[in-house]
mmCIF file of C-alpha atoms in Angstrom:
data_model
loop_
_atom_site.group_PDB
_atom_site.id
_atom_site.type_symbol
_atom_site.label_atom_id
_atom_site.label_comp_id
_atom_site.label_asym_id
_atom_site.label_seq_id
_atom_site.Cartn_x
_atom_site.Cartn_y
_atom_site.Cartn_z
ATOM 1 C CA MET F 7 20.206 -8.268 -12.014
ATOM 2 C CA VAL F 8 18.595 -11.107 -13.175
ATOM 3 C CA ARG F 9 19.785 -13.447 -10.184
ATOM 4 C CA PRO F 10 18.554 -10.846 -7.515
ATOM 5 C CA GLY F 11 15.260 -10.917 -9.635
ATOM 6 C CA ARG F 12 14.552 -14.294 -9.555
ATOM 7 C CA PHE F 13 15.213 -14.475 -6.025
ATOM 8 C CA PHE F 14 13.069 -11.314 -4.867
ATOM 9 C CA PHE F 15 9.956 -13.176 -7.133
ATOM 10 C CA ALA F 16 10.366 -16.431 -5.796
ATOM 11 C CA LEU F 17 10.252 -14.760 -2.206
ATOM 12 C CA PHE F 18 7.280 -12.479 -2.740
ATOM 13 C CA SER F 19 5.492 -14.710 -5.007
ATOM 14 C CA GLN F 20 5.428 -16.814 -1.219
ATOM 15 C CA PHE F 21 3.513 -13.880 -0.071
ATOM 16 C CA ARG F 22 0.746 -14.531 -2.355
ATOM 17 C CA SER F 23 -0.527 -17.812 -1.105
ATOM 18 C CA SER F 24 1.942 -19.675 1.451
ATOM 19 C CA LEU F 25 2.361 -16.429 3.701
ATOM 20 C CA THR F 26 -0.457 -13.631 3.569
ATOM 21 C CA ILE F 27 1.147 -10.879 5.027
ATOM 22 C CA GLY F 28 -1.338 -7.524 4.022
ATOM 23 C CA LEU F 29 -0.143 -5.999 0.741
ATOM 24 C CA LEU F 30 3.119 -7.186 0.601
ATOM 25 C CA GLU F 31 2.768 -8.970 -2.924
ATOM 26 C CA ARG F 32 1.398 -5.180 -4.505
ATOM 27 C CA PRO F 33 3.575 -3.620 -7.107
ATOM 28 C CA LEU F 34 3.775 -0.476 -4.587
ATOM 29 C CA VAL F 35 5.439 -2.511 -2.265
ATOM 30 C CA VAL F 36 7.951 -4.259 -4.654
ATOM 31 C CA GLY F 37 8.964 -0.898 -6.638
ATOM 32 C CA PHE F 38 9.991 0.200 -3.165
ATOM 33 C CA PHE F 39 11.989 -2.855 -2.024
ATOM 34 C CA TRP F 40 13.631 -2.772 -5.716
ATOM 35 C CA GLY F 41 14.331 0.707 -5.426
ATOM 36 C CA ALA F 42 16.034 0.244 -1.829
ATOM 37 C CA ALA F 43 17.852 -2.476 -3.220
ATOM 38 C CA THR F 44 19.035 -0.633 -6.435
ATOM 39 C CA GLY F 45 19.114 2.632 -5.335
ATOM 40 C CA GLU F 46 16.735 3.446 -7.956
ATOM 41 C CA TYR F 47 13.875 4.692 -6.530
ATOM 42 C CA THR F 48 12.232 7.131 -9.046
ATOM 43 C CA THR F 49 12.084 4.639 -11.600
ATOM 44 C CA SER F 50 11.144 1.527 -9.852
ATOM 45 C CA LEU F 51 8.023 3.674 -7.884
ATOM 46 C CA TYR F 52 7.590 5.040 -11.191
ATOM 47 C CA ILE F 53 6.923 1.594 -12.953
ATOM 48 C CA ALA F 54 5.412 0.189 -9.741
ATOM 49 C CA ILE F 55 2.638 2.648 -10.220
ATOM 50 C CA PHE F 56 2.013 1.870 -13.848
ATOM 51 C CA PHE F 57 1.141 -1.720 -12.767
ATOM 52 C CA GLU F 58 -0.701 -0.748 -9.646
ATOM 53 C CA LEU F 59 -3.187 1.344 -11.498
ATOM 54 C CA PHE F 60 -3.320 -1.340 -14.467
ATOM 55 C CA TRP F 61 -4.241 -4.277 -12.483
ATOM 56 C CA LEU F 62 -6.454 -2.108 -9.854
ATOM 57 C CA ASP F 63 -9.523 -4.121 -10.821
ATOM 58 C CA LEU F 64 -8.606 -7.353 -10.596
ATOM 59 C CA ILE F 65 -8.335 -8.527 -6.777
ATOM 60 C CA PRO F 66 -8.959 -11.951 -5.591
ATOM 61 C CA ALA F 67 -12.229 -13.303 -4.928
ATOM 62 C CA GLY F 68 -13.661 -17.131 -4.443
ATOM 63 C CA THR F 69 -11.542 -19.273 -6.710
ATOM 64 C CA TYR F 70 -10.748 -16.575 -9.039
ATOM 65 C CA ILE F 71 -6.903 -16.637 -9.803
ATOM 66 C CA PRO F 72 -5.931 -12.772 -10.458
ATOM 67 C CA PRO F 73 -2.946 -11.965 -12.694
ATOM 68 C CA GLN F 74 0.476 -12.585 -10.861
ATOM 69 C CA LEU F 75 1.296 -8.955 -10.064
ATOM 70 C CA THR F 76 4.722 -9.988 -8.819
ATOM 71 C CA ALA F 77 5.823 -11.574 -11.918
ATOM 72 C CA ALA F 78 5.141 -8.773 -14.426
ATOM 73 C CA THR F 79 6.464 -6.070 -11.977
ATOM 74 C CA PHE F 80 9.734 -7.721 -11.474
ATOM 75 C CA ALA F 81 10.508 -8.668 -14.818
ATOM 76 C CA ALA F 82 9.866 -4.941 -15.965
ATOM 77 C CA LEU F 83 12.005 -4.056 -13.191
ATOM 78 C CA THR F 84 14.730 -6.508 -13.757
ATOM 79 C CA LEU F 85 14.917 -5.471 -17.669
ATOM 80 C CA THR F 86 14.901 -1.708 -16.626
ATOM 81 C CA THR F 87 17.811 -2.201 -14.359
ATOM 82 C CA TRP F 88 19.633 -4.245 -16.549
ATOM 83 C CA PHE F 89 19.233 -2.759 -19.515
ATOM 84 C CA GLY F 90 19.684 0.922 -17.678
ATOM 85 C CA LEU F 91 16.685 1.996 -19.594
ATOM 86 C CA GLU F 92 15.386 5.792 -17.992
ATOM 87 C CA GLN F 93 13.581 7.502 -20.784
ATOM 88 C CA PRO F 94 9.679 6.455 -20.539
ATOM 89 C CA SER F 95 9.064 5.577 -24.134
ATOM 90 C CA ARG F 96 11.986 2.902 -23.931
ATOM 91 C CA ILE F 97 10.370 1.494 -20.580
ATOM 92 C CA MET F 98 7.071 1.545 -22.246
ATOM 93 C CA LEU F 99 8.319 -1.573 -24.357
ATOM 94 C CA VAL F 100 9.356 -3.320 -21.498
ATOM 95 C CA LEU F 101 6.184 -2.791 -19.755
ATOM 96 C CA PHE F 102 4.040 -4.042 -22.287
ATOM 97 C CA ALA F 103 6.470 -6.824 -22.888
ATOM 98 C CA SER F 104 6.312 -7.877 -18.888
ATOM 99 C CA MET F 105 2.671 -7.891 -18.884
ATOM 100 C CA PRO F 106 2.054 -11.444 -20.296
ATOM 101 C CA LEU F 107 3.874 -12.874 -17.291
ATOM 102 C CA ALA F 108 1.186 -11.832 -15.123
ATOM 103 C CA TRP F 109 -1.264 -14.502 -17.254
ATOM 104 C CA ILE F 110 1.719 -17.224 -17.410
ATOM 105 C CA GLY F 111 2.240 -16.732 -13.625
ATOM 106 C CA THR F 112 -1.795 -17.521 -12.726
ATOM 107 C CA LYS F 113 -1.429 -20.605 -15.189
ATOM 108 C CA VAL F 114 1.606 -22.210 -13.156
ATOM 109 C CA GLU F 115 -0.417 -21.078 -9.970
ATOM 110 C CA GLY F 116 -2.834 -22.942 -11.242
ATOM 111 C CA TRP F 117 -1.265 -25.806 -11.843
ATOM 112 C CA LEU F 118 0.241 -25.793 -8.598
ATOM 113 C CA ARG F 119 -3.001 -25.618 -6.869
ATOM 114 C CA GLU F 120 -3.589 -28.844 -8.809
ATOM 115 C CA ARG F 121 -1.017 -30.461 -7.673
ATOM 116 C CA GLU F 122 -1.920 -30.112 -3.973
ATOM 117 C CA GLN F 123 -4.886 -32.336 -4.411
ATOM 118 C CA GLY F 124 -2.892 -35.013 -3.372
ATOM 119 C CA SER F 125 -1.644 -33.273 0.041
ATOM 120 C CA TYR F 126 -5.311 -32.411 0.541
ATOM 121 C CA ASN F 127 -6.075 -36.320 0.462
ATOM 122 C CA ALA F 128 -3.318 -36.889 2.705
ATOM 123 C CA LEU F 129 -4.610 -34.755 4.873
ATOM 124 C CA LEU F 130 -8.004 -36.094 4.952
ATOM 125 C CA ASN F 131 -6.791 -39.474 5.802
ATOM 126 C CA TRP F 132 -4.063 -37.913 8.395
ATOM 127 C CA ALA F 133 -7.172 -36.394 10.179
ATOM 128 C CA ARG F 134 -9.084 -39.624 10.193
ATOM 129 C CA ASN F 135 -6.047 -41.573 11.373
ATOM 130 C CA PRO F 136 -3.683 -39.400 12.597
ATOM 131 C CA ASP F 137 -0.846 -41.289 13.366
ATOM 132 C CA SER F 138 2.244 -38.728 12.975
ATOM 133 C CA LYS F 139 1.949 -35.342 14.306
ATOM 134 C CA HIS F 140 4.334 -33.700 12.050
ATOM 135 C CA LEU F 141 2.522 -34.968 8.548
ATOM 136 C CA PRO F 142 0.363 -31.517 8.052
ATOM 137 C CA GLY F 143 3.884 -29.289 8.517
ATOM 138 C CA ALA F 144 5.601 -31.517 6.354
ATOM 139 C CA LEU F 145 2.705 -31.201 4.194
ATOM 140 C CA VAL F 146 2.738 -27.335 4.353
ATOM 141 C CA LEU F 147 6.599 -27.269 4.184
ATOM 142 C CA ARG F 148 6.500 -29.482 0.718
ATOM 143 C CA SER F 149 3.921 -26.567 -0.611
ATOM 144 C CA MET F 150 5.709 -23.958 0.113
ATOM 145 C CA ALA F 151 9.007 -25.562 -1.455
ATOM 146 C CA ARG F 152 7.436 -26.745 -4.698
ATOM 147 C CA GLY F 153 6.134 -22.876 -5.137
ATOM 148 C CA LEU F 154 9.486 -21.624 -4.462
ATOM 149 C CA VAL F 155 11.370 -23.641 -6.547
ATOM 150 C CA MET F 156 8.691 -23.367 -9.690
ATOM 151 C CA SER F 157 8.326 -19.479 -9.275
ATOM 152 C CA TRP F 158 12.438 -19.419 -9.337
ATOM 153 C CA VAL F 159 12.728 -21.501 -12.049
ATOM 154 C CA THR F 160 9.467 -20.143 -14.437
ATOM 155 C CA PHE F 161 10.262 -16.498 -13.733
ATOM 156 C CA LEU F 162 14.540 -17.224 -14.765
ATOM 157 C CA ALA F 163 13.517 -18.728 -17.761
ATOM 158 C CA ALA F 164 10.660 -15.925 -18.583
ATOM 159 C CA VAL F 165 13.056 -13.264 -18.073
ATOM 160 C CA LEU F 166 16.340 -14.730 -19.751
ATOM 161 C CA ILE F 167 13.819 -14.707 -22.939
ATOM 162 C CA LEU F 168 12.821 -11.197 -22.546
ATOM 163 C CA LYS F 169 16.574 -10.118 -22.281
ATOM 164 C CA GLU F 170 17.577 -11.559 -24.898
ATOM 165 C CA ALA F 171 14.520 -10.298 -27.384
ATOM 166 C CA PHE F 172 15.436 -7.219 -26.232
ATOM 167 C CA GLU F 173 18.998 -7.531 -26.695
ATOM 168 C CA LEU F 174 18.602 -8.555 -30.392
ATOM 169 C CA PHE F 175 15.641 -5.668 -30.542
ATOM 170 C CA PHE F 176 17.767 -2.552 -29.466
ATOM 171 C CA ALA F 177 20.665 -4.049 -31.304
ATOM 172 C CA LEU F 178 18.971 -4.263 -34.523
ATOM 173 C CA TYR F 179 16.500 -0.800 -33.574
ATOM 174 C CA PRO F 180 18.841 1.353 -30.773
ATOM 175 C CA SER F 181 17.214 4.272 -31.718
ATOM 176 C CA LEU F 182 13.355 3.082 -32.169
ATOM 177 C CA PHE F 183 10.903 4.571 -30.008
ATOM 178 C CA THR F 184 13.541 7.304 -28.734
ATOM 179 C CA HIS F 185 11.753 10.308 -30.508
ATOM 180 C CA LEU F 186 8.167 9.806 -28.798
ATOM 181 C CA ASP F 187 7.592 11.907 -26.315
ATOM 182 C CA VAL F 188 5.892 9.554 -24.069
ATOM 183 C CA THR F 189 6.419 10.671 -20.266
ATOM 184 C CA TRP F 190 5.539 8.680 -17.333
ATOM 185 C CA ALA F 191 2.211 11.264 -16.823
ATOM 186 C CA HIS F 192 1.133 9.474 -20.384
ATOM 187 C CA LEU F 193 1.739 5.687 -19.062
ATOM 188 C CA TRP F 194 -0.088 6.304 -15.584
ATOM 189 C CA VAL F 195 -3.086 7.904 -17.494
ATOM 190 C CA ALA F 196 -3.269 4.707 -19.913
ATOM 191 C CA ALA F 197 -2.851 2.415 -16.721
ATOM 192 C CA SER F 198 -5.767 4.427 -14.851
ATOM 193 C CA LEU F 199 -8.366 3.046 -17.199
ATOM 194 C CA GLY F 200 -7.836 -0.270 -14.833
ATOM 195 C CA GLY F 201 -9.299 1.832 -12.166
ATOM 196 C CA LEU F 202 -11.844 3.144 -13.873
ATOM 197 C CA MET F 203 -13.525 -0.490 -15.115
ATOM 198 C CA ALA F 204 -13.213 -0.985 -10.657
ATOM 199 C CA LEU F 205 -16.027 1.300 -10.839
ATOM 200 C CA ARG F 206 -18.549 -0.943 -12.271
ATOM 201 C CA LEU F 207 -20.481 2.178 -13.809
ATOM 202 C CA LYS F 208 -21.827 1.738 -17.283
ATOM 203 C CA ARG F 209 -22.012 5.516 -17.131
ATOM 204 C CA ALA F 210 -18.197 6.048 -16.556
ATOM 205 C CA TYR F 211 -17.627 3.547 -19.595
ATOM 206 C CA VAL F 212 -19.920 5.582 -21.871
ATOM 207 C CA ILE F 213 -17.948 9.137 -20.785
ATOM 208 C CA LEU F 214 -14.657 7.084 -20.975
ATOM 209 C CA ALA F 215 -15.703 5.829 -24.904
ATOM 210 C CA THR F 216 -16.617 9.419 -25.575
ATOM 211 C CA GLY F 217 -13.343 10.878 -24.509
ATOM 212 C CA ILE F 218 -11.625 8.548 -26.520
ATOM 213 C CA ILE F 219 -13.582 9.218 -29.633
ATOM 214 C CA LEU F 220 -13.298 13.106 -29.160
ATOM 215 C CA VAL F 221 -9.447 12.849 -28.554
ATOM 216 C CA ALA F 222 -9.137 10.680 -31.678
ATOM 217 C CA LEU F 223 -11.107 13.209 -33.756
ATOM 218 C CA PHE F 224 -8.962 15.761 -32.025
ATOM 219 C CA LEU F 225 -5.615 14.221 -33.125
ATOM 220 C CA LEU F 226 -6.988 12.992 -36.737
ATOM 221 C CA LEU F 227 -9.181 16.217 -37.825
ATOM 222 C CA PRO F 228 -6.161 18.582 -38.539
ATOM 223 C CA ASN F 229 -4.078 15.799 -40.663
ATOM 224 C CA LEU F 230 -7.525 15.059 -42.661
ATOM 225 C CA TRP F 231 -7.988 19.237 -43.108
ATOM 226 C CA ALA F 232 -4.402 19.254 -44.300
#
């Protein structure tokens, strides 16, 4: 599933900058298409819901480049399918390990944008002296091709590294975390903090902090008294 995963990521990454069509780069859409391709609708959509909730607060505005949600989502889906994971307690490790790819994807996208300075200058010169009508289209196609290739290569390298790391990890600790009674509801509640942060209300943050403290005390006090 690594090869289809890098193809799908390279394709969907184009919806982020080269071709904007609604919300096709969102994790829920990614999860739906992955489920359609693999037949694992339930697990795929559960993973997509987690990432959708977690990064609900981060949206593109101005020059801000939001996390590359597609990279993290496709990495988690690819690894989960490759290892045949079904337990949320084991999938949880894949989710957390895939999150840094969202940050790496942002860095790669920023680097690609810097490389477009040459195309911008060429377009300015063309606007002053339009000697060829094909230059704008050629610049756009070159930019899309560069983004497609870089997305393909970087995603493949990142997923292969994670794949090898998890193969080693599962070989050394085959039953680690399997005893944890973690459900998708627990993961979604943890991920929904992103939605709460999106409210931009101090009162909501205070309620959240108070709730965390009360839950922590409720869990720790019985052990202390024992």
